[in-house]
Coordinates of C-alpha atoms in Angstrom, one line a residue:
X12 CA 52.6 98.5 145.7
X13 CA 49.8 99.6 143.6
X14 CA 48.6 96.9 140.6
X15 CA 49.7 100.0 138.4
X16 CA 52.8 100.6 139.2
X17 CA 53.7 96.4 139.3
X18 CA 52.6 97.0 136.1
X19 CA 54.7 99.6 134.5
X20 CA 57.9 97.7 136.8
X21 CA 57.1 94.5 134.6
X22 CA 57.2 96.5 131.4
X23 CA 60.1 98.4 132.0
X24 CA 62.0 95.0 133.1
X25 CA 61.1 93.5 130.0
X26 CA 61.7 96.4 127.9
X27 CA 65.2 96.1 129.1
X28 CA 65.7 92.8 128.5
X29 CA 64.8 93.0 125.2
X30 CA 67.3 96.0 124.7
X31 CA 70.3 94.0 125.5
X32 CA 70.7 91.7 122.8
X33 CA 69.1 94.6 120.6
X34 CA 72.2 96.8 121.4
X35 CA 74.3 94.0 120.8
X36 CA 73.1 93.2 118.0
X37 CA 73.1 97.2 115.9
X38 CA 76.8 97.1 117.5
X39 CA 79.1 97.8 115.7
X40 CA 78.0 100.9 113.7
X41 CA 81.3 102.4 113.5
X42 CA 84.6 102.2 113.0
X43 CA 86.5 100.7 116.5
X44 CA 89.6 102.2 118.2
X45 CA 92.4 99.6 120.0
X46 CA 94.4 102.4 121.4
X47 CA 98.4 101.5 122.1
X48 CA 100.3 102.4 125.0
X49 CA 103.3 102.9 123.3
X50 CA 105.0 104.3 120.5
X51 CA 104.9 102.9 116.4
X52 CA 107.4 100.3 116.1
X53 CA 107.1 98.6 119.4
X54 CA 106.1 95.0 119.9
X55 CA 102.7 96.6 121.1
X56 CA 101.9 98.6 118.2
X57 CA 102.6 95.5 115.9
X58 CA 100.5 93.1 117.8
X59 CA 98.0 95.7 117.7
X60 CA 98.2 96.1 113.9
X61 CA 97.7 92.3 113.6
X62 CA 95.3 91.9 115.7
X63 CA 93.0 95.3 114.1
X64 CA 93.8 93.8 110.7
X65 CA 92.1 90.0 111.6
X66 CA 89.1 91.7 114.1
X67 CA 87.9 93.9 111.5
X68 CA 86.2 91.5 109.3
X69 CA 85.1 89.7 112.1
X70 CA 83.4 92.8 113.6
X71 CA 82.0 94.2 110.3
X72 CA 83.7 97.7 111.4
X73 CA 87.1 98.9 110.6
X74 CA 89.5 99.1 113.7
X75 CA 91.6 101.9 113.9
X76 CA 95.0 102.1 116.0
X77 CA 96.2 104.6 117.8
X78 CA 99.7 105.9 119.5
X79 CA 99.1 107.1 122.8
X80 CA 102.3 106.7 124.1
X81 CA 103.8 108.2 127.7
X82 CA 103.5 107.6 131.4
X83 CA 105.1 104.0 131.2
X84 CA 101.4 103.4 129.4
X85 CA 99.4 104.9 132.1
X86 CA 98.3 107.9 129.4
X87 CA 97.2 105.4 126.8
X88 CA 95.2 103.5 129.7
X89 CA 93.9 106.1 131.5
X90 CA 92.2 107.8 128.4
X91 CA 90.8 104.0 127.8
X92 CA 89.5 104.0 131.4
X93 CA 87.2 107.2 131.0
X94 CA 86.4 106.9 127.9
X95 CA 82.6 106.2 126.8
X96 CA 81.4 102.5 127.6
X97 CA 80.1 101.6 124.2
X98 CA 82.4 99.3 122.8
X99 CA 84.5 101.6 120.5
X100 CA 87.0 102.6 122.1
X101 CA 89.6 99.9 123.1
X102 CA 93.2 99.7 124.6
X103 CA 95.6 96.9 124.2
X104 CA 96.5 96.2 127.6
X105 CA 100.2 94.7 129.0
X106 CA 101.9 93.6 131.7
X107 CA 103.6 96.4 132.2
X108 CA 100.5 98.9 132.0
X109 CA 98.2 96.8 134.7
X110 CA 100.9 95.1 136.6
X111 CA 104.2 96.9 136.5
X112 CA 102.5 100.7 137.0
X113 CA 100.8 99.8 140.2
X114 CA 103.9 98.9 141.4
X115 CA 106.5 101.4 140.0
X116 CA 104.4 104.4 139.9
X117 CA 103.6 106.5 143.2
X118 CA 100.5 107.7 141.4
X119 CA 98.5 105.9 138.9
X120 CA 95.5 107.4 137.4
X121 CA 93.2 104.1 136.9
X122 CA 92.8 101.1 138.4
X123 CA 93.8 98.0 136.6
X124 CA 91.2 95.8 138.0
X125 CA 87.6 97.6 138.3
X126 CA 88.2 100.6 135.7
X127 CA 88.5 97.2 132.7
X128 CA 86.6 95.0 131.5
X129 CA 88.8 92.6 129.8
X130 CA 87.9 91.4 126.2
X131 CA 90.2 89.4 125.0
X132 CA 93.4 87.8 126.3
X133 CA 95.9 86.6 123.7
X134 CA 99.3 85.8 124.1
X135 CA 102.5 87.1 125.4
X136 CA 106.3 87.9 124.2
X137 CA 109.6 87.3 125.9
X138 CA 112.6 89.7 126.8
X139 CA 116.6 89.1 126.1
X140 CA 119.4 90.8 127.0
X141 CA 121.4 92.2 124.2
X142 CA 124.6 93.5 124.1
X143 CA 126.1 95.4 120.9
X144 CA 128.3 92.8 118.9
X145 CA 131.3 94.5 119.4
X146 CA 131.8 95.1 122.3
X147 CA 134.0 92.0 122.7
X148 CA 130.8 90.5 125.7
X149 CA 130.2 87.8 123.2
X150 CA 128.9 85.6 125.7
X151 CA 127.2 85.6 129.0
X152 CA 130.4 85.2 131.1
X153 CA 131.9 88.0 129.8
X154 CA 128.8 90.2 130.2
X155 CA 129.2 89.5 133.8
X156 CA 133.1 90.1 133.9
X157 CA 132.1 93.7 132.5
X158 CA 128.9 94.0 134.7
X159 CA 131.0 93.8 137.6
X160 CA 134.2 96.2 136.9
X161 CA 134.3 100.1 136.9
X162 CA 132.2 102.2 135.7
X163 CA 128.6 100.6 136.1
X164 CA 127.2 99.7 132.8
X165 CA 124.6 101.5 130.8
X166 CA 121.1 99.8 130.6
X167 CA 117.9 101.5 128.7
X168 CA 114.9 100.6 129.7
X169 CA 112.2 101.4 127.3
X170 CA 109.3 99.1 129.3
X171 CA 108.5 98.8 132.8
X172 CA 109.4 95.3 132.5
X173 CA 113.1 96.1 131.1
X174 CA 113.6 98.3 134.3
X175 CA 112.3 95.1 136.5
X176 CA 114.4 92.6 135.0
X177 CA 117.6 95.1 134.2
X178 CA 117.1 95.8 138.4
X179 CA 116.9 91.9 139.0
X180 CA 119.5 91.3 136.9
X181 CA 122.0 94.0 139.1
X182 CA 120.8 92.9 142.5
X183 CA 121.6 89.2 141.5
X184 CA 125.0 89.2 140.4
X185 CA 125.8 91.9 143.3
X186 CA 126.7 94.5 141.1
X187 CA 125.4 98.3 140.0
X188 CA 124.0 98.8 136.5
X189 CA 122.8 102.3 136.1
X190 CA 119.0 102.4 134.8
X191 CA 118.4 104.7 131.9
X192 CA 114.9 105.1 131.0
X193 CA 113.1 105.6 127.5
X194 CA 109.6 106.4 126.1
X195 CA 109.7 103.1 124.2
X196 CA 111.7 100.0 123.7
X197 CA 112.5 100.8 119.8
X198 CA 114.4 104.0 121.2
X199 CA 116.4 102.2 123.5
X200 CA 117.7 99.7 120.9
X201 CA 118.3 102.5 118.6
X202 CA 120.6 104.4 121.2
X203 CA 122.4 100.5 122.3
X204 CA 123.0 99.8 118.3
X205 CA 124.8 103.8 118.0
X206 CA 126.8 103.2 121.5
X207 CA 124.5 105.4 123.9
X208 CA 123.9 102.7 125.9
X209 CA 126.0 99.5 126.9
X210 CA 122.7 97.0 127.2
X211 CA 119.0 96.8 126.9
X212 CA 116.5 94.4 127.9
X213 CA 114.7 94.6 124.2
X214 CA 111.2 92.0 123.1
X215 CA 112.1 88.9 121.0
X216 CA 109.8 91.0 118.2
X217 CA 112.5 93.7 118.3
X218 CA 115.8 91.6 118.8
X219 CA 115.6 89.0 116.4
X220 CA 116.2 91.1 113.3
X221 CA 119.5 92.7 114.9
X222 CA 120.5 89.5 115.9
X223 CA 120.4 88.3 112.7
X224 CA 122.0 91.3 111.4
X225 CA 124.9 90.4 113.4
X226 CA 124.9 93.9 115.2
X227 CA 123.9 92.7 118.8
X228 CA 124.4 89.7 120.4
X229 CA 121.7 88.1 122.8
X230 CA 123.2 86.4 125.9
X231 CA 120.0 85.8 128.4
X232 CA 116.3 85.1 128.5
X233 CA 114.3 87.2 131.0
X234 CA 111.8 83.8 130.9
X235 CA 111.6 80.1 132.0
X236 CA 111.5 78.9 128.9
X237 CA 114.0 79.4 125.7
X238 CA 112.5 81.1 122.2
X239 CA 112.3 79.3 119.4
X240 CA 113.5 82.1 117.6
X241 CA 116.7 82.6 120.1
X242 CA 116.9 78.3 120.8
X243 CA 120.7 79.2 121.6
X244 CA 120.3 81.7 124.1
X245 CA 119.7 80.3 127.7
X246 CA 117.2 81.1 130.9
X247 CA 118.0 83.0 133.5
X248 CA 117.9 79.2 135.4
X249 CA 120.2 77.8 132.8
X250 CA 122.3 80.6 133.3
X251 CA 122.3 80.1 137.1
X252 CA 121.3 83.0 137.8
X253 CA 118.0 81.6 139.6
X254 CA 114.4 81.2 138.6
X255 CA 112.9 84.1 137.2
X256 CA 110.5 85.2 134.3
X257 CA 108.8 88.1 133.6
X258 CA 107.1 87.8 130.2
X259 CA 104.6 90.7 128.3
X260 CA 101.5 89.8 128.3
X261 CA 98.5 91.4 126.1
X262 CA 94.5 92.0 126.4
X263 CA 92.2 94.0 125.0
X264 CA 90.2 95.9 127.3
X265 CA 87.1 97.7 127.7
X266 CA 85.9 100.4 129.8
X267 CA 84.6 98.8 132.8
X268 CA 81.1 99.6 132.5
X269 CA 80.9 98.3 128.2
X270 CA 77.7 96.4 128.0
X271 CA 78.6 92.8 128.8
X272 CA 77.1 91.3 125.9
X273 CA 79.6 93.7 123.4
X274 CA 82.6 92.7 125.4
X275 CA 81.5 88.7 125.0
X276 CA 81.3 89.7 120.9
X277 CA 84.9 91.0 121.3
X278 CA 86.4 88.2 123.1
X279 CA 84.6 85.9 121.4
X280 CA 86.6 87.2 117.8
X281 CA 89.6 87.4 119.4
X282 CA 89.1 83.6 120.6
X283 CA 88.5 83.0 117.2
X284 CA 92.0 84.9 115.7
X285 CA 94.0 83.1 118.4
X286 CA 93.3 79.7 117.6
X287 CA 93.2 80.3 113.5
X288 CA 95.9 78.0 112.5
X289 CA 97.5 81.0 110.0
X290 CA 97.2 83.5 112.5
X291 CA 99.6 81.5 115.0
X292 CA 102.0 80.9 112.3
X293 CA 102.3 84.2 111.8
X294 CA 102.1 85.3 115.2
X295 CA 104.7 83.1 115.9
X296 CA 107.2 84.7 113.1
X297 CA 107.2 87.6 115.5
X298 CA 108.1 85.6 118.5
X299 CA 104.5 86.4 119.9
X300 CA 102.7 83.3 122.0
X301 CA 98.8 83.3 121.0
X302 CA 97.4 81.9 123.9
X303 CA 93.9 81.7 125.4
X304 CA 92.0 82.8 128.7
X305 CA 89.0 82.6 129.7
X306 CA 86.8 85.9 130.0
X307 CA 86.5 85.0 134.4
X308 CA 90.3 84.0 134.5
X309 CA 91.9 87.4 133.2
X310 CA 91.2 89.5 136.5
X311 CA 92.6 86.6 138.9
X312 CA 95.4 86.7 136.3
X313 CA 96.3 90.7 136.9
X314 CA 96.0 90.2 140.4
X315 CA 98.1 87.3 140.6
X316 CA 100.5 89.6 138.4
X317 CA 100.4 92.7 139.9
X318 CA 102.0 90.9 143.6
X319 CA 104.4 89.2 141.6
X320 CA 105.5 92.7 140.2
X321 CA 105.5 94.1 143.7
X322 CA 107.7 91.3 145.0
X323 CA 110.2 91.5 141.9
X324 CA 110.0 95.2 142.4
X325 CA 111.1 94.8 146.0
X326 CA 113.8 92.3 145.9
X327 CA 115.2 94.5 143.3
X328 CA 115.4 97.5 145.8
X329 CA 113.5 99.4 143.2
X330 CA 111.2 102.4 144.5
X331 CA 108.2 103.9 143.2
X332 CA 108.9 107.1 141.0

């Protein structure tokens, strides 16, 4: 190698380097995107309204949401997945979008572990069973009697995770529920509260206020642990119905290829939000669990996630649609 061209190698090195934190720095000039996989109203879009609403001022840019809903979540994260790597455009990614699609769908458009770069894990929610109030299955035994007589019961599913547990649910007290799927887990609710529908597996966010209403009652935790919202309402395990728990999860993503130095200035706020004492408070008022990974424990966690999706998926007979 010529002296020359060492040269111009050793400049252009250097230049780089001193573009990165530059870039980081003028970023972000613009207002940011967190785009939801599912429809207004969900536990999604409310988490994602929270979280816009306490990243802004940390960011200096205001966030934007945006509904993508469809394709179990996979429109919502395959737009995310192509879109430009500069740091504006952001999904909020769940369980259900980069565990339960690999595993439910025959064809999924992204992959959930090279086509993110994850930027910020923070929490997750719980699922119960619900039941309208009168339909005389006030409590868990007589949910079962019912389950197991003629005709099968009704169950919407407005998450991939409702159709897992509402599946896991069937296959272990022997019986047939028939699976009714929705675009979201609001509509679901909706069609259970005006008698479409016999049960749903809905997000504490959702159920709690029904509850409370006294127009459903909530007879099961899809979780290993109870809410503190539903303290009444039993595990699957306490139930004796085995161990199981299958719990949303939520983190913001990146496109894969987002500088790594604007991803760090992501996860860094949203480290920030999930340990602010008032944020928890309120995060907790809508049954959500803030809770904190690091940045090099997210993928492990997907991976880990996605097989124990494909095993639950399994044992529940259910077959990729």
């Amino acid at each position: 190698m010529t002296i020359g061209r060492r040269k111009a190698l050793t400049i252009l090195a250097a230049a780089s380097a001193a573009a990165s934190p530059a870039r980081a720095q003028s970023w972000p000039a613009k207002p940011l995107t967190i785009v939801v996989p599912y429809a207004a109203g969900s536990a999604t879009d409310t988490l994602a309204r929270v979280m816009a609403e306490y990243l802004a001022p940390r960011l200096g840019q205001p966030v934007i949401v945006d509904n993508k809903g469809g394709g179990n979540g996979s429109i919502a994260a395959n737009f995310v997945a192509k879109a430009p790597p500069d740091g504006y455009t952001l999904m909020i990614a769940t369980a259900a979008t980069h565990a339960g699609n690999p595993n439910l769908m025959k064809s999924v458009p992204y992959d959930s572990l090279t086509d993110f770069a994850p930027a910020g894990f923070y929490g997750f929610i719980q699922f119960v069973l619900l039941v309208r109030a009168d339909t005389g299955m006030d409590t868990l035994a007589d949910f079962i009697k019912r389950a197991k007589a003629k005709p099968p019961l009704t169950s919407g599913a407005g998450t991939p995770s409702a159709r897992v547990i509402t599946a896991t649910l069937a296959e272990r007290l022997g019986t047939e529920i028939t699976y009714v799927p929705y675009k979201s887990a609001p509509q679901a609710l909706a069609d259970l509260l005006s008698g479409q529908i016999d049960m749903t597996f809905a997000d504490v966010a959702i159920a709690v206020p029904q509850v409370k209403a006294g127009k459903v009652k909530a007879l099961v935790m899809a979780s290993d642990s109870r809410s503190s919202l539903l303290p009444e309402v039993p595990t699957f395990q306490e139930a004796g119905l085995g161990q199981f728990a299958l719990d949303a999860w939520f983190v913001i993503m990146a496109p894969s290829k987002t500088p790594p130095e604007i991803v760090a200035r992501i996860d860094t706020a949203v480290q920030e939000i999930v340990t602010d004492p008032e944020v928890i408070k309120r995060l907790r008022g809508i049954s959500f669990q803030p809770q904190r990974k690091a940045p090099e424990d997210v993928r492990p966690f997907i991976k880990s996630e996605i097989e124990k999706w494909g095993r639950l998926s399994k044992a529940a007979g259910i077959e990729k649609e």
